[in-house]
Coordinates of C-alpha atoms in Angstrom, one line a residue:
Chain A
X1 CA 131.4 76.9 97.5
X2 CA 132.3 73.7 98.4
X3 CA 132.0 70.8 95.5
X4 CA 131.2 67.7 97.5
X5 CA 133.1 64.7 96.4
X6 CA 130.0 62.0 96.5
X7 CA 129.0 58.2 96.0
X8 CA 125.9 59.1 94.3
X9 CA 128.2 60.6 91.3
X10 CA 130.2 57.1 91.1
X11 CA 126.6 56.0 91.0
X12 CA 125.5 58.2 87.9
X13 CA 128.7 57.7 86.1
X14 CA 128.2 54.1 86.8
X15 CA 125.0 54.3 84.9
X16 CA 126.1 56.1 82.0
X17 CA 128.6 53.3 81.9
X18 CA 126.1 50.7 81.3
X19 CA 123.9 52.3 79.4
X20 CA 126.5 52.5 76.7
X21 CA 127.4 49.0 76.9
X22 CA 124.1 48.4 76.5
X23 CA 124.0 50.8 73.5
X24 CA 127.5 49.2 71.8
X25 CA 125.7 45.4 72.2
X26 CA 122.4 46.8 69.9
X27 CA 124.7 48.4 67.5
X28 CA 126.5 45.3 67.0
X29 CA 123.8 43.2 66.5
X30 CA 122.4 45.4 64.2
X31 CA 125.1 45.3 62.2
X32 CA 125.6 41.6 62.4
X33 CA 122.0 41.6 61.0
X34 CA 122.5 43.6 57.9
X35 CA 125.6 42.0 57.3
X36 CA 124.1 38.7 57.9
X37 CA 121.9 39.9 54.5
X38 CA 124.3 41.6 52.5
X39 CA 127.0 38.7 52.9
X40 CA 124.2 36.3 52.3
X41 CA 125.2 34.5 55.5
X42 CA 123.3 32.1 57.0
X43 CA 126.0 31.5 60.3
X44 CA 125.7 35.4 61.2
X45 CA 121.8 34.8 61.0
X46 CA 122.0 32.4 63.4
X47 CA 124.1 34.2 65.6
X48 CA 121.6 37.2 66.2
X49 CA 119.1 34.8 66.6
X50 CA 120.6 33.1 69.6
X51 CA 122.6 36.4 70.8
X52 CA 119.9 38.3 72.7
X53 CA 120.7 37.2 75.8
X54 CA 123.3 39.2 77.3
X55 CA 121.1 42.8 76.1
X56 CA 118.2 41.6 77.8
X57 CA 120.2 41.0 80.9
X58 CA 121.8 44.5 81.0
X59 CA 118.2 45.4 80.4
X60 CA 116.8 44.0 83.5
X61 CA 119.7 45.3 85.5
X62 CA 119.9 48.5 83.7
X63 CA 116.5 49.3 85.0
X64 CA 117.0 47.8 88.8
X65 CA 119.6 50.1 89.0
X66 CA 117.3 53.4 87.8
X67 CA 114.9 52.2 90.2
X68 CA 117.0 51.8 93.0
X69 CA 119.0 55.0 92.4
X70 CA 115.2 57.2 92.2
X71 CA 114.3 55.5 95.6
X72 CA 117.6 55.8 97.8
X73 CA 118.9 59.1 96.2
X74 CA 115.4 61.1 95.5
X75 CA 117.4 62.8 92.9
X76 CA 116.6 66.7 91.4
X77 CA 116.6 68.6 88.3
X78 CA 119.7 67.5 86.0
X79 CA 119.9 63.9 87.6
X80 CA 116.5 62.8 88.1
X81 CA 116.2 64.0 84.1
X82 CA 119.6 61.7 83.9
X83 CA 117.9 59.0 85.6
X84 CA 114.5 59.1 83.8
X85 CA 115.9 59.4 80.7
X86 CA 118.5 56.5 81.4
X87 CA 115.3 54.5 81.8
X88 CA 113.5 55.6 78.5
X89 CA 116.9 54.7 76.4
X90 CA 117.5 51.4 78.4
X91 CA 114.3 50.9 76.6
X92 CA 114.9 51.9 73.1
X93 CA 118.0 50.2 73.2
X94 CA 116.5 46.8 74.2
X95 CA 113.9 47.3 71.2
X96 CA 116.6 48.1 69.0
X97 CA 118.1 44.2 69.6
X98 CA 114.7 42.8 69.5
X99 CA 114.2 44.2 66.0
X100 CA 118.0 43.2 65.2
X101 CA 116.1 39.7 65.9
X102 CA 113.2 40.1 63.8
X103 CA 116.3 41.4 60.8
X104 CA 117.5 37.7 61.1
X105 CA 114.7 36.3 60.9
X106 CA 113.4 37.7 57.5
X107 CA 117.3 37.1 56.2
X108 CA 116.9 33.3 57.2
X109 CA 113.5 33.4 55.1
X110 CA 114.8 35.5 52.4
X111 CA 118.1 33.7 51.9
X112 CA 116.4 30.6 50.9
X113 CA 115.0 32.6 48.0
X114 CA 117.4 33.4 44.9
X115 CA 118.0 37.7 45.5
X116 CA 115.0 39.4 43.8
X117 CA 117.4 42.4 42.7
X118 CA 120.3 43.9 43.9
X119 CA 120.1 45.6 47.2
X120 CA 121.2 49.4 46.8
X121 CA 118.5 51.4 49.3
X122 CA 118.0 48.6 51.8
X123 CA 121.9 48.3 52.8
X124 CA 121.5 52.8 52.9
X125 CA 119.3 52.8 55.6
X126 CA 120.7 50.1 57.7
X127 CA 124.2 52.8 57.3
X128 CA 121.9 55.5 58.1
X129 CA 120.4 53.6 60.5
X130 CA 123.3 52.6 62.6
X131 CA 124.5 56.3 61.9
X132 CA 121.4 57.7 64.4
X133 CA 122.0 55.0 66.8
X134 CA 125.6 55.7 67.2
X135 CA 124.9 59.5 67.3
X136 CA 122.0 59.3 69.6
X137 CA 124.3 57.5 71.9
X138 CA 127.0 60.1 70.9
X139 CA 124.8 62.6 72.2
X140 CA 124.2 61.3 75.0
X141 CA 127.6 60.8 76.4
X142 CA 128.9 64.2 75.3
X143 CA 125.3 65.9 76.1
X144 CA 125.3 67.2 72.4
X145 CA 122.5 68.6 72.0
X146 CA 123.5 69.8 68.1
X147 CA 124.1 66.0 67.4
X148 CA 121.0 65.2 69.0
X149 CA 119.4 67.4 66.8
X150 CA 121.0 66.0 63.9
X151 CA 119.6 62.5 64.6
X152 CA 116.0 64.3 64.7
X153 CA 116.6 65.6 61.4
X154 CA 117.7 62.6 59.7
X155 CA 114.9 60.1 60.8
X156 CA 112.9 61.6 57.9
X157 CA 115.8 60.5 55.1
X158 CA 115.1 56.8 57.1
X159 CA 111.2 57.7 56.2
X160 CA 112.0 58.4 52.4
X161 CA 114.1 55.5 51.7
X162 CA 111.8 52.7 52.9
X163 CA 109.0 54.2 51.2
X164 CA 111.0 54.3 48.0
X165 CA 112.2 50.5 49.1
X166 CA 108.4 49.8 49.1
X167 CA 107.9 51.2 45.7
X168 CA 110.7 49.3 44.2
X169 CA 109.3 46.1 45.7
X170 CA 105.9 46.3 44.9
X171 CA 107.2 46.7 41.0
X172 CA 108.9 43.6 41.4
X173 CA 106.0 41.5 42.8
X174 CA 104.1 42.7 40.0
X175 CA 106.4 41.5 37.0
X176 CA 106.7 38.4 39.0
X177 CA 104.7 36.8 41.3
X178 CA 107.7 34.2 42.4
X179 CA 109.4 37.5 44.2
X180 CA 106.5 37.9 46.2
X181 CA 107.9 36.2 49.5
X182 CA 111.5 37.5 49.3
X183 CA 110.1 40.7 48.5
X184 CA 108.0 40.6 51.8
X185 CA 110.7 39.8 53.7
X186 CA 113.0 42.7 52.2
X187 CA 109.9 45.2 53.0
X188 CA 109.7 43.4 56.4
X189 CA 114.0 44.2 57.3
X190 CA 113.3 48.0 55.6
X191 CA 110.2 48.7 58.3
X192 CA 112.3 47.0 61.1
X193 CA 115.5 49.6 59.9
X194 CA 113.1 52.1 60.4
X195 CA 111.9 51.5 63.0
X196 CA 115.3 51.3 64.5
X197 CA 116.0 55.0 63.5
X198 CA 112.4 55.8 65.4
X199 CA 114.0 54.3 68.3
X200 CA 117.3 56.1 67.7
X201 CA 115.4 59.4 67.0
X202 CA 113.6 58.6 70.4
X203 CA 116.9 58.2 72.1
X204 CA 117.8 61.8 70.9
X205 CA 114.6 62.8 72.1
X206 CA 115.4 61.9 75.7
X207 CA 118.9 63.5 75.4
X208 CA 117.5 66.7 74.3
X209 CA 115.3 66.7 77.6
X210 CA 118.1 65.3 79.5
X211 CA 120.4 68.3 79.0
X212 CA 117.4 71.1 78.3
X213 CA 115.0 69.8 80.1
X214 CA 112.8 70.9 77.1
X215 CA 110.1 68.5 75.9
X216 CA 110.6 68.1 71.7
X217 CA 108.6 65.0 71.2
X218 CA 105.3 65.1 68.8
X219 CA 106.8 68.3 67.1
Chain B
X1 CA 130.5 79.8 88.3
X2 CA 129.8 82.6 85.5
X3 CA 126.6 82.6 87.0
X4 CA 127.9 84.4 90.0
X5 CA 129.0 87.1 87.8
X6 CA 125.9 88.2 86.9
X7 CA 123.9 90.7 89.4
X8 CA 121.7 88.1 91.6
X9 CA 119.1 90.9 91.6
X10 CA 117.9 90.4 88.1
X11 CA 118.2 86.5 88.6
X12 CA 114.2 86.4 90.4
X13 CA 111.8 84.7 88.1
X14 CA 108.6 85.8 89.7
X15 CA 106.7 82.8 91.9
X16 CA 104.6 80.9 89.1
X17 CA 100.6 79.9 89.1
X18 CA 99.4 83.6 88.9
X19 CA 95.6 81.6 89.4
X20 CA 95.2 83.1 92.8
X21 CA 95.7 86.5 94.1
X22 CA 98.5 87.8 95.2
X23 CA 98.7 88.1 99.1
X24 CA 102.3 89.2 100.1
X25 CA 103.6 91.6 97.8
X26 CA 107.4 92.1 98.3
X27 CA 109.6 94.3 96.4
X28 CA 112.9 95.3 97.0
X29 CA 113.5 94.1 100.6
X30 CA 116.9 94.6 102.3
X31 CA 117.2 93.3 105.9
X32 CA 120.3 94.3 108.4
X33 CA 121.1 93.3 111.7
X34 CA 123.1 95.9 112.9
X35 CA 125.6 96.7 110.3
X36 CA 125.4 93.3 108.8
X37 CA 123.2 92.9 105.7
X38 CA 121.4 89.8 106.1
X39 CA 118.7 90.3 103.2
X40 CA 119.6 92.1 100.1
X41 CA 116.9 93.3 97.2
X42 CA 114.0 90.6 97.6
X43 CA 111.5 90.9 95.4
X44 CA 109.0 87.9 95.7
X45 CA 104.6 87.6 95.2
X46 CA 103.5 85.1 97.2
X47 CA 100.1 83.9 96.4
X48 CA 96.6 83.2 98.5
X49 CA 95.8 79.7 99.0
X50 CA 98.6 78.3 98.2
X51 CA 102.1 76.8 99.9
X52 CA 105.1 79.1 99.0
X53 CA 108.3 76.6 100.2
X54 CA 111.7 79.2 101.4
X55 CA 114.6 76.1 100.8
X56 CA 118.2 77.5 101.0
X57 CA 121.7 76.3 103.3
X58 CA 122.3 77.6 106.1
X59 CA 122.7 81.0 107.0
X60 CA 121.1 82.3 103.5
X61 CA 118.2 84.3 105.1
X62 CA 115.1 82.5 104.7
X63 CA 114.1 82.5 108.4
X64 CA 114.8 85.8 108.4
X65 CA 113.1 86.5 105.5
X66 CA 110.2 84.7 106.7
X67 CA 110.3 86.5 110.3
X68 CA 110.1 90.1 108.0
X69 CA 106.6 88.7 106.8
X70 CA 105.2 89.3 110.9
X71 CA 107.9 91.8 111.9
X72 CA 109.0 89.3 114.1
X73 CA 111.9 90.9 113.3
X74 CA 111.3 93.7 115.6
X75 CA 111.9 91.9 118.5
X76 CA 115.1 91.7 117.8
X77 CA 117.5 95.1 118.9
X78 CA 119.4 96.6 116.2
X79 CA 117.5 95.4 112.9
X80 CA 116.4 97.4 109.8
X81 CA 114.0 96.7 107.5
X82 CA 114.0 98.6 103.5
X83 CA 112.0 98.1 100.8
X84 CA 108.1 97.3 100.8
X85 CA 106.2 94.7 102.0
X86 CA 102.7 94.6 101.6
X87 CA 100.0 92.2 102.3
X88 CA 96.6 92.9 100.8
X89 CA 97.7 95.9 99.2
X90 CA 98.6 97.3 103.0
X91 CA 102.2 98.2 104.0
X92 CA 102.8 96.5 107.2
X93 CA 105.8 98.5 107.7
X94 CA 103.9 101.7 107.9
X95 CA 104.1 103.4 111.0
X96 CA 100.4 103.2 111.5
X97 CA 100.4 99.3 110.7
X98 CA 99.1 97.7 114.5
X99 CA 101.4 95.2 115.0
X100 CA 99.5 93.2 117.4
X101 CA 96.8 93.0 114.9
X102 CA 99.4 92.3 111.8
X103 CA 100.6 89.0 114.0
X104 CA 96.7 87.9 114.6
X105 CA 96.6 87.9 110.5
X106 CA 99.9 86.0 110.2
X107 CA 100.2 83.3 112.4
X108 CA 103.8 81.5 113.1
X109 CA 104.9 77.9 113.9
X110 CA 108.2 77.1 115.2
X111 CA 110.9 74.6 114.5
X112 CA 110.4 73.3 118.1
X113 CA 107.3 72.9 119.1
X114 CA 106.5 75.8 122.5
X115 CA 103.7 75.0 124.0
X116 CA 103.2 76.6 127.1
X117 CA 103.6 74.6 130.3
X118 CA 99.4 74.4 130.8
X119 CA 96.8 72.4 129.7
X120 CA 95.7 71.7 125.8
X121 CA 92.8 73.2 126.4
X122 CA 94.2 76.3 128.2
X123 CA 97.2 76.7 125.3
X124 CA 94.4 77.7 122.8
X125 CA 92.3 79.2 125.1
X126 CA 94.8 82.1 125.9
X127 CA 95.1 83.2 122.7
X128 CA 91.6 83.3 122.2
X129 CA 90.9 85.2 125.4
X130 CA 93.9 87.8 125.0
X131 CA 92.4 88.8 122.1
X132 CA 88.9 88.8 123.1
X133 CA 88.0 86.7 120.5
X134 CA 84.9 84.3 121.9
X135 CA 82.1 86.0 123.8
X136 CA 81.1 82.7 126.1
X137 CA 82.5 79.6 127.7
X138 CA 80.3 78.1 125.3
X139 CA 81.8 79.7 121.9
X140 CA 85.4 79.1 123.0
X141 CA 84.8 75.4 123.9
X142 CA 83.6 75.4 120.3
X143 CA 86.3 77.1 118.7
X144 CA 89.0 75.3 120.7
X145 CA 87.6 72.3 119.4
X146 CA 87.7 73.8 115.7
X147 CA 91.3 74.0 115.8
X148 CA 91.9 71.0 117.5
X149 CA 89.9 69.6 114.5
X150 CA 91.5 71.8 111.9
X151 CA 94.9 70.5 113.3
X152 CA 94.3 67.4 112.8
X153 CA 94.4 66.2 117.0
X154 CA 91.3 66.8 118.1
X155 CA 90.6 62.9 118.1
X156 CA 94.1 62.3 120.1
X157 CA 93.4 65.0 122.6
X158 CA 89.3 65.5 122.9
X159 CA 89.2 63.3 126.1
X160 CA 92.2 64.5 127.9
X161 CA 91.6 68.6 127.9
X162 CA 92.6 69.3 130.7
X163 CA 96.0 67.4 130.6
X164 CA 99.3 69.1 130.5
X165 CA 100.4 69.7 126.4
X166 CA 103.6 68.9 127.9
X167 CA 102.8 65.3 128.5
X168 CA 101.7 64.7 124.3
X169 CA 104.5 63.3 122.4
X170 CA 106.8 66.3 120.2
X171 CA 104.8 65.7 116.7
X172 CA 101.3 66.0 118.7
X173 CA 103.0 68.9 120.4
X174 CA 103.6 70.7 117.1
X175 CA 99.9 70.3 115.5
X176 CA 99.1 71.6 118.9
X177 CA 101.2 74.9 118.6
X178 CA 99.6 74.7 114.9
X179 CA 96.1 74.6 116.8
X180 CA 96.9 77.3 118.9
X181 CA 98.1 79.7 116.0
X182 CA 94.6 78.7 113.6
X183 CA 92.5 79.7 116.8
X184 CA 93.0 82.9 116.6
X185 CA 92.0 82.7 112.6
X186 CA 94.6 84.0 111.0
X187 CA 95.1 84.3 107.1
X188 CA 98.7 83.6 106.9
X189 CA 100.6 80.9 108.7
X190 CA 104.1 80.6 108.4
X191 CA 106.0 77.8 109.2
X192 CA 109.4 77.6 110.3
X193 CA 110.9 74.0 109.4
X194 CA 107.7 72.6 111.4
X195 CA 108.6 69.2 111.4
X196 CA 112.3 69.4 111.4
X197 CA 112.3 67.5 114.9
X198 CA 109.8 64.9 113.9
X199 CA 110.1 61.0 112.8
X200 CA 108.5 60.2 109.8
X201 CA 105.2 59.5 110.9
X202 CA 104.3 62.7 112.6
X203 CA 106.3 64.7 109.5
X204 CA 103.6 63.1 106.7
X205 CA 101.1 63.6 109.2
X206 CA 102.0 67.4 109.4
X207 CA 102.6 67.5 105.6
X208 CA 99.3 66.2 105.3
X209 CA 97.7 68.8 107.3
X210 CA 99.7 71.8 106.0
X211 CA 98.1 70.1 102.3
X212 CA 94.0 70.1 104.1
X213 CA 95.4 73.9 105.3
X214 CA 96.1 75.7 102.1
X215 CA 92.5 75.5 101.3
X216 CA 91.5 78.2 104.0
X217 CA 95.2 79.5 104.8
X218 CA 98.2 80.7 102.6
X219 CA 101.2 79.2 103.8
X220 CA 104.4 80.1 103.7
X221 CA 107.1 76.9 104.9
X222 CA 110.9 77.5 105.7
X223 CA 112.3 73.9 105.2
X224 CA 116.1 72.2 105.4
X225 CA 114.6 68.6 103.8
X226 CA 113.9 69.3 100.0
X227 CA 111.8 66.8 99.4
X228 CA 109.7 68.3 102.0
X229 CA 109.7 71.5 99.9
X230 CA 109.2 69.1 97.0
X231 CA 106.4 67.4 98.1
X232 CA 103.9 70.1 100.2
X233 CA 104.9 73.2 98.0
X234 CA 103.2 75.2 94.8
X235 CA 105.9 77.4 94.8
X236 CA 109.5 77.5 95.9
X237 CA 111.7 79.9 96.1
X238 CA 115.3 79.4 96.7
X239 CA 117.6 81.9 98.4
X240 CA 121.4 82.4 98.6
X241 CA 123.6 84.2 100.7
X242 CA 120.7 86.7 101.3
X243 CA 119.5 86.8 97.8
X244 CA 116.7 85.3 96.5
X245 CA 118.1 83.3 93.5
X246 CA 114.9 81.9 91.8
X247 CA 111.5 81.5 92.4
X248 CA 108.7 79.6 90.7
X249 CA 106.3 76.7 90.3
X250 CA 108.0 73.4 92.8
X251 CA 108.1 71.5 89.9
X252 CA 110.0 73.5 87.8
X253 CA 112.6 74.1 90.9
X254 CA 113.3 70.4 91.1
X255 CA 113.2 69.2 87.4
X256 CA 114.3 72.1 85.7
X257 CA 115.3 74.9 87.5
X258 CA 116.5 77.8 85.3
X259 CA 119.7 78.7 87.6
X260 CA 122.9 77.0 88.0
X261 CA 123.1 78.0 91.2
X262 CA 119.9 76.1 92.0
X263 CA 120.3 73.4 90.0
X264 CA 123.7 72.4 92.4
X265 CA 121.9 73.4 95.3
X266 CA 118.4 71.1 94.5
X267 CA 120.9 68.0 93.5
X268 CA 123.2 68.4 96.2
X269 CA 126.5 69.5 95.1
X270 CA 126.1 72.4 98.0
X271 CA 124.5 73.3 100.8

């Protein structure tokens, strides 16, 4: 059996390419953002703010590309999966900066506050966090389905901790009503973290269907 | 390639969407032509009411396969059929089967369109008369104009009857020859590669008939162009150096097929 040598492979590797530039940009802004609030550092802050542009661009092109490839190559099975999951993380991944955003701008809030306690849970899930997102994206390069897995499985340690970030909050607004707006903004970054790992868990999600073509969302 | 060291005979899936009854029943098929094994253990249910799609490269036995379904077969010297094939619960291999009778029940359309070198009204007339089929001038105009209709030409053709077929263009040729096979009402049709010599146009117009067909026909297709298969099939079934490698629901063919082997043939790393 002959094993064609084709343009439309250059095409999918191209793709795969991107897509993890795409995914290395969110995770660095991510991490920018949490370090902009650990550090305390307002010149970080403002670099997410004004840094989106270049994830959005890959974005756009990101998804010109899928659309192009599904209309020229009408590809089957294992890469139209490829392909429609390429689109689905392109996706996720551009949240992911967006909330990297909305992490800024509670720090630039928060930092003109003095800290309402020292920050033990909120810097854990922005680690476990950035943990899914660079499995997910693991995953998907080496089509591990057992790390995908793994990503699945932690999203519900994400869960725990911002609950228990909540709880810890809501104490301190209630000894003091002068920690009320920091402490808004802290349970503001912990849902945006959390959301992250949703989109990271989503991520894993398409990975599992891109390699099984098994459906193991809503389970 | 450890898939290929598996027996291919226990690779069949069974065709999918059990919702209709089964028509063709095959089980254990092997096909020779002369010494040479051309078809080796298929075992395959194709359902009523419904488009069954044969995809496959070259040389892999699905036009042969299909030409087993009408003993067309037997007009060629030196083949052998094994194995059962029944349709409606009826082996049509049995040495009492009428094979005149079998081919009135399961029409055939051609990759290139034959009509004979006569009028469009006289091309579905013949049939119609060979067989004995209309009583009156009257019930033949009628029925001729049926399958005109049911071909989706009538409106092309219904003022120029008496013209040569030969003069209509090669996609109005084809629903022609697909006119000429529904006159005689058959309950099969199958189709080999129909519109393999068509532009664009007349292949989505055949498409869209073989789609209006299923309703009072079960079709069986034999196609080269995947997305054909993709796009006018309920089932597929893919074959392989005369083995039939997997069958089942069109979707699941071409977003998740369940063999290796089909999975490179259905993206295109062979065939």
């Amino acid at each position: 059996m002959e094993r064609h040598a084709r343009h439309f492979q250059d095409e999918l590797d191209e793709l795969k390419g991107r897509l993890l530039g795409m995914g290395g940009l969110a995770e660095e802004r991510l991490r920018m953002a949490v370090r902009s609030l650990v550090d305390r550092d307002g010149r970080v802050v403002e670099a997410v703010l004004t840094g989106d542009a270049a994830i959005n661009q890959l974005h756009i092109e990101m998804d010109d590309r899928c659309f192009k490839l599904l209309a020229l190559q009408q590809p089957m099975a294992v890469d139209l999966r490829s392909i429609v999951a390429a689109v689905k993380i392109n996706t996720d991944l551009e949240r992911v900066g967006d909330l990297a955003v909305n992490i800024a701008e509670a720090v630039r809030r928060y930092l003109q506050h003095p800290p309402v306690k020292q920050l033990i849970d909120i810097p854990k899930m922005a680690e476990l966090a950035q943990v899914m997102l660079r499995d997910s994206l693991d995953a998907y390069v080496r089509r591990d389905l057992g790390l995908a897995q793994k990503v699945l499985a932690q999203d519900d340690e994400l869960d725990e901790l911002k609950t228990r970030v909540f709880r810890d909050l809501l104490a301190c607004m209630l000894r003091d009503a002068a920690t009320i707006e920091p402490s808004l903004d802290l349970i503001l970054i912990s849902r945006h973290l959390e959301r992250i790992g949703d989109h990271a868990t989503n991520v894993a999600e398409d990975v599992i269907f891109m390699v099984s073509a098994k459906d193991v969302r809503h389970q | 390639m450890t898939t290929l060291l598996r027996p291919l005979s226990t690779m069949t899936s069974g065709t999918a969407r059990p919702a209709t009854p089964v028509k063709i029943d095959v089980q254990g098929m092997n096909f020779y032509y002369g010494a040479k094994q051309a078809l080796s253990d298929i075992t395959i249910a194709i359902h009523a009411n419904l488009v069954t799609a044969f995809i496959g490269p070259s040389g892999c036995g699905k036009s042969t396969f299909l030409r087993t379904l009408n003993r067309m077969n037997h007009i060629i010297p030196g083949t052998r059929v094994e194995g059962r094939v029944h349709i409606d619960g009826q082996d049509i291999y049995a040495a009492s089967t009428d094979v005149v009778g079998l081919r009135r029940r399961v029409g055939m359309v051609f990759q290139k369109s034959n009509p004979f070198p006569k009028s469009i009204f006289e091309n579905i007339a013949y049939g119609l008369r060979t067989n004995g089929l209309t009583k009156n001038r009257g019930e033949m105009e009628g029925r001729i104009e049926e399958s005109l209709k049911a071909a989706a030409i009538w409106d092309e053709v219904k003022d120029r009857l008496t013209e040569s077929a030969l003069m209509l263009s090669g996609g109005q040729q084809q629903r022609l020859c697909i006119a000429r096979a529904l006159a005689i009402q058959p309950e099969i049709l199958l189709m080999d590669e129909p519109a393999s010599a068509l532009d664009p146009i007349a292949t989505q117009r055949i498409e869209e008939l073989i789609y209006q067909l299923k309703a009072s026909y079960t079709i069986v297709i034999v196609t080269h162009n995947m997305q054909q298969a993709a796009r006018v099939s309920d089932n597929t079934a893919f074959f392989w150096l005369g083995r039939l490698v997997e069958s089942g629901a069109t979707e699941q063919i071409f977003t998740s097929p369940t063999e290796k082997l089909t999975e490179d043939y259905v993206t295109g790393r062979f065939g």
